Short mmCIF file of C-alpha atoms in Angstrom, two decimals:
data_model
loop_
_atom_site.label_atom_id
_atom_site.label_comp_id
_atom_site.label_asym_id
_atom_site.label_seq_id
_atom_site.Cartn_x
_atom_site.Cartn_y
_atom_site.Cartn_z
CA UNK E 21 11.85 15.63 -23.81
CA UNK E 22 13.04 13.60 -20.82
CA UNK E 23 16.50 12.12 -21.28
CA UNK E 24 17.05 8.36 -20.76
CA UNK E 25 19.56 9.07 -18.00
CA UNK E 26 16.96 11.06 -16.07
CA UNK E 27 14.39 8.30 -16.49
CA UNK E 28 16.88 5.74 -15.24
CA UNK E 29 17.73 7.94 -12.27
CA UNK E 30 14.06 8.32 -11.32
CA UNK E 31 13.53 4.57 -11.67
CA UNK E 32 16.47 3.83 -9.41
CA UNK E 33 15.12 6.31 -6.87
CA UNK E 34 11.70 4.63 -7.00
CA UNK E 35 13.15 1.11 -6.69
CA UNK E 36 15.47 1.52 -3.72
CA UNK E 37 18.16 -1.16 -3.22
CA UNK E 38 17.03 -4.05 -1.05
CA UNK E 39 18.39 -7.37 0.14
CA UNK E 40 15.23 -8.98 -1.23
CA UNK E 41 15.34 -9.18 -5.06
CA UNK E 42 12.45 -8.87 -7.47
CA UNK E 43 11.07 -5.38 -6.80
CA UNK E 44 8.79 -5.41 -9.82
CA UNK E 45 7.24 -8.75 -8.92
CA UNK E 46 6.73 -7.95 -5.24
CA UNK E 47 5.44 -4.43 -5.96
CA UNK E 48 2.96 -5.80 -8.49
CA UNK E 49 1.82 -8.45 -6.02
CA UNK E 50 1.33 -5.75 -3.39
CA UNK E 51 -0.89 -3.71 -5.70
CA UNK E 52 -2.91 -6.76 -6.73
CA UNK E 53 -3.27 -7.94 -3.14
CA UNK E 54 -4.42 -4.55 -1.84
CA UNK E 55 -6.71 -4.13 -4.83
CA UNK E 56 -8.45 -7.50 -4.50
CA UNK E 57 -8.57 -7.77 -0.72
CA UNK E 58 -9.07 -4.14 0.34
CA UNK E 59 -9.90 -1.69 -2.45
CA UNK E 60 -12.16 -3.85 -4.60
CA UNK E 61 -14.63 -4.76 -1.78
CA UNK E 62 -14.76 -1.14 -0.63
CA UNK E 63 -15.28 0.05 -4.19
CA UNK E 64 -18.09 -2.48 -4.61
CA UNK E 65 -19.76 -1.18 -1.46
CA UNK E 66 -19.53 2.41 -2.68
CA UNK E 67 -20.79 1.41 -6.13
CA UNK E 68 -23.82 -0.37 -4.69
CA UNK E 69 -24.68 2.63 -2.52
CA UNK E 70 -24.14 5.12 -5.35
CA UNK E 71 -27.67 4.47 -6.53
CA UNK E 72 -28.96 6.01 -3.33
CA UNK E 73 -27.19 9.31 -3.97
CA UNK E 74 -26.21 11.80 -1.31
CA UNK E 75 -29.85 12.56 -0.59
CA UNK E 76 -30.59 8.87 -0.02
CA UNK E 77 -27.59 8.43 2.27
CA UNK E 78 -28.58 11.53 4.22
CA UNK E 79 -32.14 10.24 4.55
CA UNK E 80 -30.80 6.93 5.93
CA UNK E 81 -28.44 8.70 8.35
CA UNK E 82 -31.26 10.99 9.48
CA UNK E 83 -33.50 8.10 10.51
CA UNK E 84 -33.79 8.30 14.30
CA UNK E 85 -32.83 4.66 14.86
CA UNK E 86 -29.85 4.83 12.50
CA UNK E 87 -28.64 8.14 13.94
CA UNK E 88 -28.89 6.76 17.47
CA UNK E 89 -26.92 3.63 16.56
CA UNK E 90 -24.22 5.67 14.83
CA UNK E 91 -23.86 7.98 17.82
CA UNK E 92 -23.67 5.02 20.16
CA UNK E 93 -21.07 3.26 18.01
CA UNK E 94 -18.70 6.16 17.38
CA UNK E 95 -18.95 7.98 20.71
CA UNK E 96 -18.48 4.86 22.82
CA UNK E 97 -15.72 3.61 20.50
CA UNK E 98 -13.90 6.92 20.94
CA UNK E 99 -14.34 6.80 24.72
CA UNK E 100 -13.07 3.21 24.84
CA UNK E 101 -10.01 4.13 22.76
CA UNK E 102 -9.23 7.02 25.13
CA UNK E 103 -9.43 4.69 28.14
CA UNK E 104 -7.24 2.13 26.35
CA UNK E 105 -4.75 4.87 25.53
CA UNK E 106 -4.31 5.82 29.18
CA UNK E 107 -4.29 2.38 30.76
CA UNK E 108 -2.47 0.78 27.83
CA UNK E 109 0.43 3.15 28.38
CA UNK E 110 0.56 2.23 32.06
CA UNK E 111 0.43 -1.51 31.34
CA UNK E 112 3.12 -1.25 28.65
CA UNK E 113 5.35 0.81 30.98
CA UNK E 114 5.02 -1.68 33.84
CA UNK E 115 5.67 -4.70 31.64
CA UNK E 116 8.72 -3.05 30.05
CA UNK E 117 10.42 -1.14 32.86
CA UNK E 118 9.83 -3.40 35.88
CA UNK E 119 10.91 -6.95 36.61
CA UNK E 120 8.65 -8.91 38.95
CA UNK E 121 7.47 -12.51 39.41
CA UNK E 122 4.85 -13.47 36.85
CA UNK E 123 5.73 -10.67 34.42
CA UNK E 124 5.97 -13.01 31.43
CA UNK E 125 2.61 -14.58 32.29
CA UNK E 126 1.01 -11.16 32.67
CA UNK E 127 2.55 -10.09 29.38
CA UNK E 128 1.00 -13.12 27.70
CA UNK E 129 -2.42 -12.28 29.15
CA UNK E 130 -2.35 -8.98 27.24
CA UNK E 131 -2.73 -10.89 23.97
CA UNK E 132 -5.72 -12.89 25.24
CA UNK E 133 -8.34 -10.62 23.56
CA UNK E 134 -6.57 -11.30 20.25
CA UNK E 135 -6.96 -15.08 20.54
CA UNK E 136 -10.28 -15.22 22.38
CA UNK E 137 -13.37 -15.48 20.14
CA UNK E 138 -15.41 -12.31 20.46
CA UNK E 139 -18.57 -14.25 21.28
CA UNK E 140 -16.79 -15.96 24.18
CA UNK E 141 -15.59 -12.57 25.42
CA UNK E 142 -19.12 -11.16 25.22
CA UNK E 143 -20.67 -14.07 27.10
CA UNK E 144 -17.96 -13.90 29.79
CA UNK E 145 -18.36 -10.16 30.28
CA UNK E 146 -22.15 -10.44 30.37
CA UNK E 147 -21.91 -13.16 33.03
CA UNK E 148 -19.49 -11.09 35.12
CA UNK E 149 -21.38 -7.81 34.94
CA UNK E 150 -24.95 -9.09 35.04
CA UNK E 151 -26.95 -8.15 38.16
CA UNK E 152 -26.17 -11.56 39.70
CA UNK E 153 -22.60 -11.78 38.40
CA UNK E 154 -19.35 -11.54 40.36
CA UNK E 155 -18.84 -7.89 39.45
CA UNK E 156 -22.43 -6.95 38.72
CA UNK E 157 -23.90 -8.02 42.05
CA UNK E 158 -21.72 -5.72 44.22
CA UNK E 159 -22.35 -2.85 41.79
CA UNK E 160 -26.09 -3.54 41.88
CA UNK E 161 -26.06 -2.86 45.61
CA UNK E 162 -25.13 0.73 44.72
CA UNK E 163 -27.73 0.86 41.93
CA UNK E 164 -25.02 0.67 39.24
CA UNK E 165 -25.92 -1.41 36.20
CA UNK E 166 -23.28 -2.33 33.61
CA UNK E 167 -24.61 -5.27 31.61
CA UNK E 168 -27.31 -4.57 29.01
CA UNK E 169 -26.56 -0.84 29.01
CA UNK E 170 -24.19 1.48 27.16
CA UNK E 171 -21.69 0.92 29.96
CA UNK E 172 -21.57 -2.71 28.94
CA UNK E 173 -20.64 -1.67 25.40
CA UNK E 174 -17.84 0.47 26.81
CA UNK E 175 -16.49 -2.41 28.90
CA UNK E 176 -16.49 -4.77 25.90
CA UNK E 177 -14.76 -2.27 23.62
CA UNK E 178 -12.11 -1.49 26.25
CA UNK E 179 -11.46 -5.22 26.59
CA UNK E 180 -10.89 -5.86 22.88
CA UNK E 181 -8.92 -2.63 22.25
CA UNK E 182 -6.36 -2.65 25.07
CA UNK E 183 -3.82 -5.00 23.39
CA UNK E 184 -3.51 -2.70 20.38
CA UNK E 185 -2.21 0.17 22.51
CA UNK E 186 0.04 -2.02 24.68
CA UNK E 187 1.71 -3.81 21.77
CA UNK E 188 2.18 -0.60 19.80
CA UNK E 189 3.75 1.37 22.64
CA UNK E 190 5.77 -1.41 24.27
CA UNK E 191 8.63 -1.56 21.71
CA UNK E 192 9.11 2.22 21.86
CA UNK E 193 9.31 2.20 25.66
CA UNK E 194 11.92 -0.54 25.54
CA UNK E 195 14.08 1.67 23.30
CA UNK E 196 13.92 4.67 25.65
CA UNK E 197 17.02 4.86 27.79
CA UNK E 198 16.60 5.20 31.53
CA UNK E 199 19.40 7.77 31.47
CA UNK E 200 16.95 10.26 29.98
CA UNK E 201 14.90 10.21 33.17
CA UNK E 202 18.03 10.48 35.30
CA UNK E 203 19.31 13.43 33.26
CA UNK E 204 15.95 15.15 33.55
CA UNK E 205 15.97 14.70 37.34
CA UNK E 206 19.56 15.97 37.48
CA UNK E 207 18.53 19.16 35.68
CA UNK E 208 15.88 19.79 38.32
CA UNK E 209 12.74 18.56 36.53
CA UNK E 210 10.00 17.01 38.61
CA UNK E 211 8.38 13.69 37.82
CA UNK E 212 5.44 15.26 36.02
CA UNK E 213 7.73 17.48 33.94
CA UNK E 214 9.86 14.46 33.05
CA UNK E 215 6.82 12.52 31.91
CA UNK E 216 5.36 15.37 29.84
CA UNK E 217 8.52 16.86 28.35
CA UNK E 218 10.90 13.89 28.14
CA UNK E 219 8.93 10.64 27.95
CA UNK E 220 5.71 11.49 26.11
CA UNK E 221 7.14 13.22 22.99
CA UNK E 222 8.92 10.11 21.64
CA UNK E 223 5.89 8.00 22.57
CA UNK E 224 3.34 10.30 20.90
CA UNK E 225 3.39 8.70 17.40
CA UNK E 226 3.08 5.19 18.85
CA UNK E 227 0.30 6.29 21.19
CA UNK E 228 -1.63 7.79 18.30
CA UNK E 229 -1.14 4.62 16.26
CA UNK E 230 -2.40 2.48 19.14
CA UNK E 231 -5.34 4.83 19.62
CA UNK E 232 -6.23 4.62 15.92
CA UNK E 233 -6.05 0.83 15.94
CA UNK E 234 -8.17 0.54 19.08
CA UNK E 235 -10.70 3.03 17.72
CA UNK E 236 -10.96 1.27 14.36
CA UNK E 237 -11.30 -2.11 16.06
CA UNK E 238 -14.03 -0.83 18.34
CA UNK E 239 -16.09 0.64 15.50
CA UNK E 240 -16.42 -2.69 13.75
CA UNK E 241 -16.81 -4.87 16.85
CA UNK E 242 -19.89 -7.06 16.89
CA UNK E 243 -19.53 -10.40 18.67
CA UNK E 244 -18.49 -9.27 22.13
CA UNK E 245 -20.93 -6.33 22.19
CA UNK E 246 -24.23 -7.95 21.31
CA UNK E 247 -24.13 -10.23 24.35
CA UNK E 248 -23.59 -7.46 26.89
CA UNK E 249 -25.23 -4.44 25.26
CA UNK E 250 -28.86 -5.44 25.57
CA UNK E 251 -29.39 -4.29 21.96
CA UNK E 252 -32.17 -1.87 22.85
CA UNK E 253 -33.09 0.37 19.92
CA UNK E 254 -32.23 4.06 20.48
CA UNK E 255 -30.33 3.12 23.64
CA UNK E 256 -27.71 0.38 23.30
CA UNK E 257 -27.95 -0.72 19.68
CA UNK E 258 -24.72 -0.50 17.69
CA UNK E 259 -24.51 0.19 13.96
CA UNK E 260 -23.05 -3.22 12.96
CA UNK E 261 -26.03 -4.91 14.63
CA UNK E 262 -28.44 -2.60 12.81
CA UNK E 263 -26.81 -3.59 9.52
CA UNK E 264 -27.52 -7.25 10.34
CA UNK E 265 -31.10 -6.34 11.26
CA UNK E 266 -31.55 -4.56 7.92
CA UNK E 267 -30.23 -7.58 6.05
CA UNK E 268 -32.56 -9.91 7.95
CA UNK E 269 -35.41 -7.64 6.84
CA UNK E 270 -34.14 -7.85 3.23
CA UNK E 271 -33.46 -4.13 3.28
CA UNK E 272 -30.19 -4.36 1.34
CA UNK E 273 -30.13 -0.65 0.32
CA UNK E 274 -30.57 0.38 3.96
CA UNK E 275 -27.79 -1.95 5.14
CA UNK E 276 -25.51 -0.77 2.33
CA UNK E 277 -26.25 2.86 3.15
CA UNK E 278 -25.38 2.41 6.83
CA UNK E 279 -22.19 0.58 5.90
CA UNK E 280 -21.19 3.37 3.51
CA UNK E 281 -21.86 6.03 6.14
CA UNK E 282 -19.74 4.12 8.65
CA UNK E 283 -16.97 3.77 6.06
CA UNK E 284 -16.97 7.52 5.35
CA UNK E 285 -16.92 8.51 9.03
CA UNK E 286 -14.24 5.94 9.86
CA UNK E 287 -12.06 7.05 6.96
CA UNK E 288 -12.36 10.71 7.98
CA UNK E 289 -11.52 9.91 11.60
CA UNK E 290 -8.51 7.75 10.71
CA UNK E 291 -7.29 10.35 8.21
CA UNK E 292 -7.41 13.01 10.93
CA UNK E 293 -5.53 10.74 13.35
CA UNK E 294 -2.86 10.00 10.73
CA UNK E 295 -2.42 13.70 10.02
CA UNK E 296 -1.93 14.38 13.73
CA UNK E 297 0.48 11.46 13.91
CA UNK E 298 2.52 12.79 10.97
CA UNK E 299 2.62 16.22 12.58
CA UNK E 300 3.84 14.73 15.86
CA UNK E 301 6.64 12.91 14.04
CA UNK E 302 7.78 16.10 12.34
CA UNK E 303 7.39 18.11 15.53
CA UNK E 304 9.28 15.80 17.88
CA UNK E 305 11.61 14.19 15.37
CA UNK E 306 10.78 10.57 16.23
CA UNK E 307 9.76 7.84 13.83
#
């Protein structure tokens, strides 16, 4: 039988001291909030699709149009997150390590995709990259078409995902001391060795977090994509748009099935990213 002293010790370990009182109240509110806002809607979606069964979900996923939209959504979202990871690191490094005229203004522009309505972003990108647009016309001279193709989807997803990487990595870069680079150069390391062995390890967890956020944001993006994608079935149709199409056709089971499939794939991908992130924290010793 567990002694009262042991129970009290475990309770104290669970409720760590904090400057904010009321652990029980705040913890209960947290559980209720997450349950009502996050878990309950997801559970409702899974419950509604449970009537389809695994065979029904597989049949929906195997439909050529659904399979094509899922491939388009996840592959292009992954590619956009990779691009955001690379260029987001460069943007965050420049904004943190260099001082130049207009830096604050440029730093504010990074947050523009957060505040800009997605429909406005989609219309703007479609106007820029259309065959007669400012960017699209010069590219059309070389027979390169961006708007109303899969490349347009990629451009839109890169646009909305870049701030996630920049804002996640920027605080970590500001904490890195410049003396680390100087010490690495003093020990004879080249610039590439310094970047790979000295700078990237402490940035790895933040980079993975930014990548996961950009990837998750891209998967569910709708407003900015539909204006520039062309929405051609089997070519440039994304899964969120297909869900809307199914609902307009009163095919609620089909829309629910696609949503459940997207939820399962997204959860598996984010779980894998979080596992890699946890490994990188243990491996490199940075939080």
